[in-house]
Short mmCIF file of C-alpha atoms and ligand atoms in Angstrom, two decimals:
data_model
loop_
_atom_site.label_atom_id
_atom_site.label_comp_id
_atom_site.label_asym_id
_atom_site.label_seq_id
_atom_site.Cartn_x
_atom_site.Cartn_y
_atom_site.Cartn_z
CA MET A 1 52.15 -92.62 114.46
CA ARG A 2 55.57 -93.62 116.36
CA ILE A 3 55.90 -97.13 117.74
CA MET A 4 59.03 -97.26 119.53
CA ALA A 5 60.86 -100.26 121.46
CA ALA A 6 61.80 -99.53 124.78
CA MET A 7 65.44 -98.76 124.02
CA GLU A 8 64.49 -96.48 121.22
CA VAL A 9 61.98 -94.46 123.05
CA LYS A 10 64.46 -91.69 124.85
CA GLN A 11 64.20 -88.89 122.34
CA PRO A 12 60.50 -89.13 121.86
CA PHE A 13 60.11 -89.99 125.45
CA GLU A 14 61.55 -86.62 126.36
CA GLU A 15 59.46 -84.33 123.83
CA MET A 16 56.49 -86.41 125.65
CA ARG A 17 57.67 -85.34 128.81
CA ILE A 18 58.29 -81.37 127.81
CA ARG A 19 54.37 -81.54 126.39
CA LEU A 20 52.76 -82.68 128.93
CA ALA A 21 54.37 -80.61 131.54
CA ARG A 22 53.23 -77.99 129.43
CA THR A 23 49.71 -79.33 128.86
CA ARG A 24 46.65 -77.74 130.88
CA ALA A 25 43.96 -79.70 129.78
CA VAL A 26 44.86 -83.48 130.59
CA THR A 27 42.29 -86.76 130.15
CA VAL A 28 43.56 -89.99 131.35
CA LEU A 29 42.14 -93.49 130.68
CA THR A 30 43.16 -96.32 132.70
CA GLY A 31 42.88 -100.06 132.69
CA SER A 32 43.61 -103.52 134.45
CA GLY A 33 47.27 -102.77 133.38
CA ILE A 34 47.77 -100.22 136.23
CA SER A 35 46.43 -102.64 138.93
CA ALA A 36 48.24 -105.15 137.66
CA ASP A 37 51.43 -103.64 138.84
CA SER A 38 49.70 -103.36 142.26
CA GLY A 39 49.34 -106.87 142.49
CA VAL A 40 45.30 -106.71 141.35
CA PRO A 41 44.43 -110.01 139.28
CA THR A 42 43.23 -109.18 135.78
CA PHE A 43 40.64 -110.73 133.72
CA ARG A 44 41.92 -111.37 130.79
CA GLY A 45 45.13 -112.58 129.46
CA ALA A 46 47.20 -115.57 130.52
CA ASP A 47 46.77 -115.72 134.10
CA GLY A 48 43.33 -113.76 134.03
CA LEU A 49 40.57 -114.60 136.37
CA TRP A 50 38.02 -115.50 133.54
CA ASN A 51 40.68 -118.68 132.68
CA THR A 52 39.63 -119.95 136.02
CA PHE A 53 35.80 -118.67 136.35
CA ARG A 54 32.83 -118.37 134.18
CA ALA A 55 31.66 -115.03 133.92
CA GLU A 56 28.21 -115.55 132.92
CA ASP A 57 28.18 -117.58 136.07
CA LEU A 58 29.53 -114.60 138.59
CA ALA A 59 29.13 -111.11 136.86
CA THR A 60 25.92 -111.03 134.81
CA PRO A 61 22.51 -109.82 135.99
CA GLU A 62 21.15 -113.45 135.11
CA ALA A 63 23.68 -114.98 137.34
CA PHE A 64 22.70 -112.46 139.76
CA ALA A 65 19.01 -113.16 139.72
CA ARG A 66 19.74 -117.28 139.46
CA ASP A 67 22.22 -117.35 142.71
CA PRO A 68 22.95 -113.81 144.45
CA HIS A 69 24.69 -115.86 147.23
CA LEU A 70 27.51 -117.14 144.63
CA VAL A 71 27.74 -113.67 143.44
CA TRP A 72 28.11 -112.16 146.55
CA GLU A 73 30.64 -115.06 147.70
CA TRP A 74 32.48 -113.93 144.06
CA TYR A 75 32.82 -110.17 145.35
CA ASN A 76 33.76 -111.20 148.82
CA TRP A 77 36.71 -113.18 147.84
CA ARG A 78 37.68 -110.28 145.68
CA ARG A 79 37.12 -107.76 148.04
CA GLU A 80 39.49 -109.33 150.54
CA LEU A 81 42.36 -110.10 147.69
CA ILE A 82 42.02 -106.32 146.91
CA ALA A 83 42.05 -104.97 150.38
CA THR A 84 45.87 -106.33 150.60
CA LYS A 85 46.57 -104.48 147.85
CA ARG A 86 47.92 -100.15 147.20
CA PRO A 87 48.15 -97.80 144.90
CA ASN A 88 51.54 -97.73 142.94
CA ALA A 89 53.62 -94.89 141.56
CA ALA A 90 51.71 -94.57 138.86
CA HIS A 91 48.74 -94.08 140.70
CA ASP A 92 50.57 -91.51 142.76
CA ALA A 93 52.04 -90.03 139.67
CA LEU A 94 48.06 -89.14 138.00
CA VAL A 95 47.27 -87.63 141.82
CA ALA A 96 50.40 -85.13 141.46
CA LEU A 97 49.65 -84.83 137.60
CA GLU A 98 45.90 -83.70 138.87
CA ARG A 99 47.19 -81.39 141.84
CA ARG A 100 49.49 -79.38 139.23
CA LEU A 101 46.60 -78.93 136.68
CA GLU A 102 44.48 -77.62 139.92
CA SER A 103 46.57 -75.12 141.00
CA GLN A 104 46.71 -73.71 137.33
CA THR A 105 43.49 -73.73 136.71
CA GLY A 106 43.72 -76.36 134.30
CA ARG A 107 41.42 -79.30 133.43
CA PHE A 108 42.00 -82.87 134.40
CA ARG A 109 39.41 -86.14 134.60
CA LEU A 110 40.57 -89.84 135.00
CA ILE A 111 38.49 -92.28 132.97
CA THR A 112 38.99 -95.66 134.88
CA GLN A 113 37.71 -99.42 133.54
CA ASN A 114 39.19 -100.71 137.21
CA VAL A 115 36.91 -101.34 139.85
CA ASP A 116 39.32 -101.79 142.75
CA GLY A 117 39.14 -98.05 143.97
CA LEU A 118 42.76 -97.62 143.96
CA HIS A 119 42.73 -94.57 141.61
CA ARG A 120 40.65 -92.46 144.78
CA ALA A 121 43.09 -94.49 147.45
CA ALA A 122 45.76 -92.92 146.03
CA GLY A 123 43.89 -89.36 146.11
CA SER A 124 42.46 -88.98 142.76
CA ARG A 125 39.62 -86.67 142.82
CA ARG A 126 38.15 -86.17 139.37
CA VAL A 127 37.67 -89.89 138.79
CA THR A 128 34.87 -91.51 136.71
CA GLU A 129 34.77 -95.22 137.25
CA ILE A 130 32.80 -96.42 134.18
CA HIS A 131 32.85 -100.13 135.25
CA GLY A 132 31.71 -99.25 139.10
CA ASN A 133 33.53 -99.67 142.12
CA ILE A 134 33.63 -102.88 144.16
CA TRP A 135 33.52 -100.92 147.42
CA ARG A 136 30.21 -99.87 146.65
CA VAL A 137 26.72 -101.23 146.69
CA ARG A 138 23.67 -100.17 145.10
CA CYS A 139 20.07 -101.59 145.54
CA THR A 140 18.09 -103.61 143.82
CA GLY A 141 14.91 -101.95 144.95
CA CYS A 142 15.01 -98.44 145.26
CA GLY A 143 18.57 -98.02 143.38
CA ASP A 144 20.42 -96.42 146.01
CA ILE A 145 24.21 -96.25 145.87
CA ALA A 146 26.81 -96.36 148.88
CA ASP A 147 30.03 -96.84 150.31
CA ASN A 148 30.53 -100.21 151.38
CA HIS A 149 34.08 -101.18 153.09
CA GLU A 150 32.78 -104.42 155.26
CA ILE A 151 34.95 -107.66 154.38
CA PRO A 152 33.09 -109.98 154.80
CA ILE A 153 30.22 -108.38 153.65
CA GLN A 154 26.97 -109.90 155.00
CA ILE A 155 25.54 -112.19 152.52
CA LEU A 156 22.84 -111.03 151.47
CA PRO A 157 22.82 -107.69 152.06
CA GLU A 158 19.57 -105.75 152.56
CA CYS A 159 19.17 -102.18 151.89
CA THR A 160 18.68 -100.02 154.87
CA ARG A 161 15.81 -97.83 153.34
CA CYS A 162 13.46 -100.46 151.48
CA HIS A 163 15.06 -103.68 152.57
CA ALA A 164 15.57 -104.99 148.91
CA VAL A 165 18.77 -106.84 148.26
CA LEU A 166 21.72 -105.05 147.31
CA ARG A 167 24.01 -105.70 144.64
CA PRO A 168 27.75 -104.85 143.86
CA HIS A 169 27.83 -101.35 142.05
CA ILE A 170 29.73 -103.02 138.99
CA VAL A 171 28.78 -102.73 135.46
CA TRP A 172 27.94 -106.56 134.69
CA PHE A 173 28.47 -107.87 130.89
CA GLY A 174 25.50 -107.29 129.30
CA GLU A 175 24.52 -103.89 131.13
CA ALA A 176 25.03 -100.44 129.63
CA LEU A 177 27.45 -97.60 131.36
CA ALA A 178 26.02 -95.23 133.60
CA GLU A 179 24.68 -92.19 131.47
CA GLU A 180 26.10 -89.79 133.72
CA ASP A 181 29.36 -91.82 133.24
CA LEU A 182 29.26 -91.65 129.60
CA ARG A 183 28.68 -87.60 129.76
CA GLU A 184 31.58 -86.91 132.03
CA THR A 185 33.57 -89.23 129.66
CA TYR A 186 32.58 -87.73 126.32
CA GLU A 187 33.24 -84.28 127.78
CA ALA A 188 36.46 -84.95 129.02
CA LEU A 189 37.50 -86.48 125.86
CA GLU A 190 36.29 -83.64 123.73
CA SER A 191 38.02 -80.73 125.65
CA CYS A 192 41.49 -82.26 126.52
CA GLU A 193 44.71 -81.34 124.62
CA VAL A 194 46.45 -84.87 126.04
CA PHE A 195 44.28 -88.17 126.15
CA LEU A 196 46.80 -90.52 127.78
CA VAL A 197 45.33 -94.16 127.45
CA ILE A 198 47.23 -96.47 129.85
CA GLY A 199 47.14 -100.30 130.55
CA THR A 200 44.01 -100.85 128.96
CA SER A 201 44.96 -103.98 126.28
CA GLY A 202 41.93 -105.85 127.53
CA MET A 203 39.39 -103.71 126.80
CA VAL A 204 40.39 -102.88 123.08
CA TYR A 205 37.29 -101.83 121.54
CA LEU A 206 36.33 -99.02 124.35
CA ALA A 207 39.69 -97.85 124.21
CA ALA A 208 40.38 -97.58 120.68
CA SER A 209 36.99 -95.42 120.70
CA PHE A 210 37.78 -93.02 123.00
CA ALA A 211 41.24 -92.65 121.75
CA ALA A 212 39.46 -91.85 118.40
CA VAL A 213 36.67 -89.73 119.84
CA ALA A 214 39.60 -87.60 121.61
CA LYS A 215 41.76 -87.48 118.26
CA ALA A 216 38.64 -86.11 116.65
CA ALA A 217 38.53 -83.52 118.94
CA GLY A 218 42.13 -82.19 118.31
CA ALA A 219 43.47 -83.81 121.21
CA TYR A 220 47.22 -85.45 121.05
CA VAL A 221 46.57 -89.31 122.05
CA VAL A 222 49.60 -91.10 123.82
CA GLU A 223 49.25 -94.93 124.84
CA LEU A 224 51.37 -96.37 127.35
CA ASN A 225 50.89 -100.12 127.39
CA LEU A 226 52.90 -103.47 127.67
CA GLU A 227 52.34 -103.84 124.32
CA THR A 228 50.97 -102.48 121.24
CA THR A 229 47.33 -102.79 120.97
CA PRO A 230 44.60 -102.68 118.15
CA SER A 231 43.98 -99.25 119.38
CA THR A 232 48.25 -98.40 118.85
CA HIS A 233 47.03 -97.38 115.15
CA VAL A 234 44.81 -94.02 116.13
CA VAL A 235 47.14 -93.12 118.69
CA ASP A 236 49.58 -90.26 118.33
CA CYS A 237 52.71 -91.98 120.05
CA SER A 238 52.97 -95.21 121.98
CA PHE A 239 55.45 -96.35 124.91
CA GLN A 240 55.66 -100.00 125.99
CA GLY A 241 56.64 -100.65 129.46
CA ARG A 242 54.94 -101.23 132.97
CA ALA A 243 52.70 -98.39 133.94
CA LYS A 244 54.27 -97.89 137.58
CA ASP A 245 57.77 -97.41 135.83
CA LEU A 246 56.59 -95.67 132.16
CA VAL A 247 53.85 -92.57 134.11
CA PRO A 248 55.96 -91.68 136.61
CA ALA A 249 58.80 -91.03 134.15
CA LEU A 250 56.22 -89.31 131.81
CA LEU A 251 55.08 -87.03 134.42
CA GLY A 252 57.78 -86.46 137.20
ZN1 LIG B 1 16.66 -99.72 148.59
#
């Protein structure tokens, strides 16, 4: 394990750049850190939304059953906010990495905890949004999932097929990740040469468990984050800084 302070990283950072440029199979996990650099508010930390709002009132299946209007108002507010944000240099660098690997018939998979859709907006294609996407809706009756970019979305939105209420296609507290997403995730973790973990300090357990899976399968694990995290002990290499600076520098 090597943890480098910002001023000491030059040599290992350069080595990592070279390693990544030669790699043919990369899996990436991104978290709120990459979105924060686009101005998307985060949930945890000093300025996190969960300091102002109660997650149990807004982001649980029980909250939606109790007051679907309130929950949709909350998602409308967030949609309006996120709609003003644009992908940053870190999102773009991951698109360029995907294109390079594609042209070399390599492997690429981007797993994200972010629901803002910024990776897709940037042009990433092989994306697994394990916590869902704020621009998608799911029918509480027939389960149909559809894109929906309305701002504001009509409250309460109804399924055009079965007229049941639509809910945000978001994994709420107390809900399990979708099986298909987990299958894609584990397949990508177990088949990559390098696993890149970017800006995930908020979801410590998940990031740490994914890093452990990738490492056990033989991957070299690199963490890019504002600060060291509890998963830092499982990674091979860790760099501290902003995603929008570190990711393009490492992949460019
Ligand atoms: Zn339906």
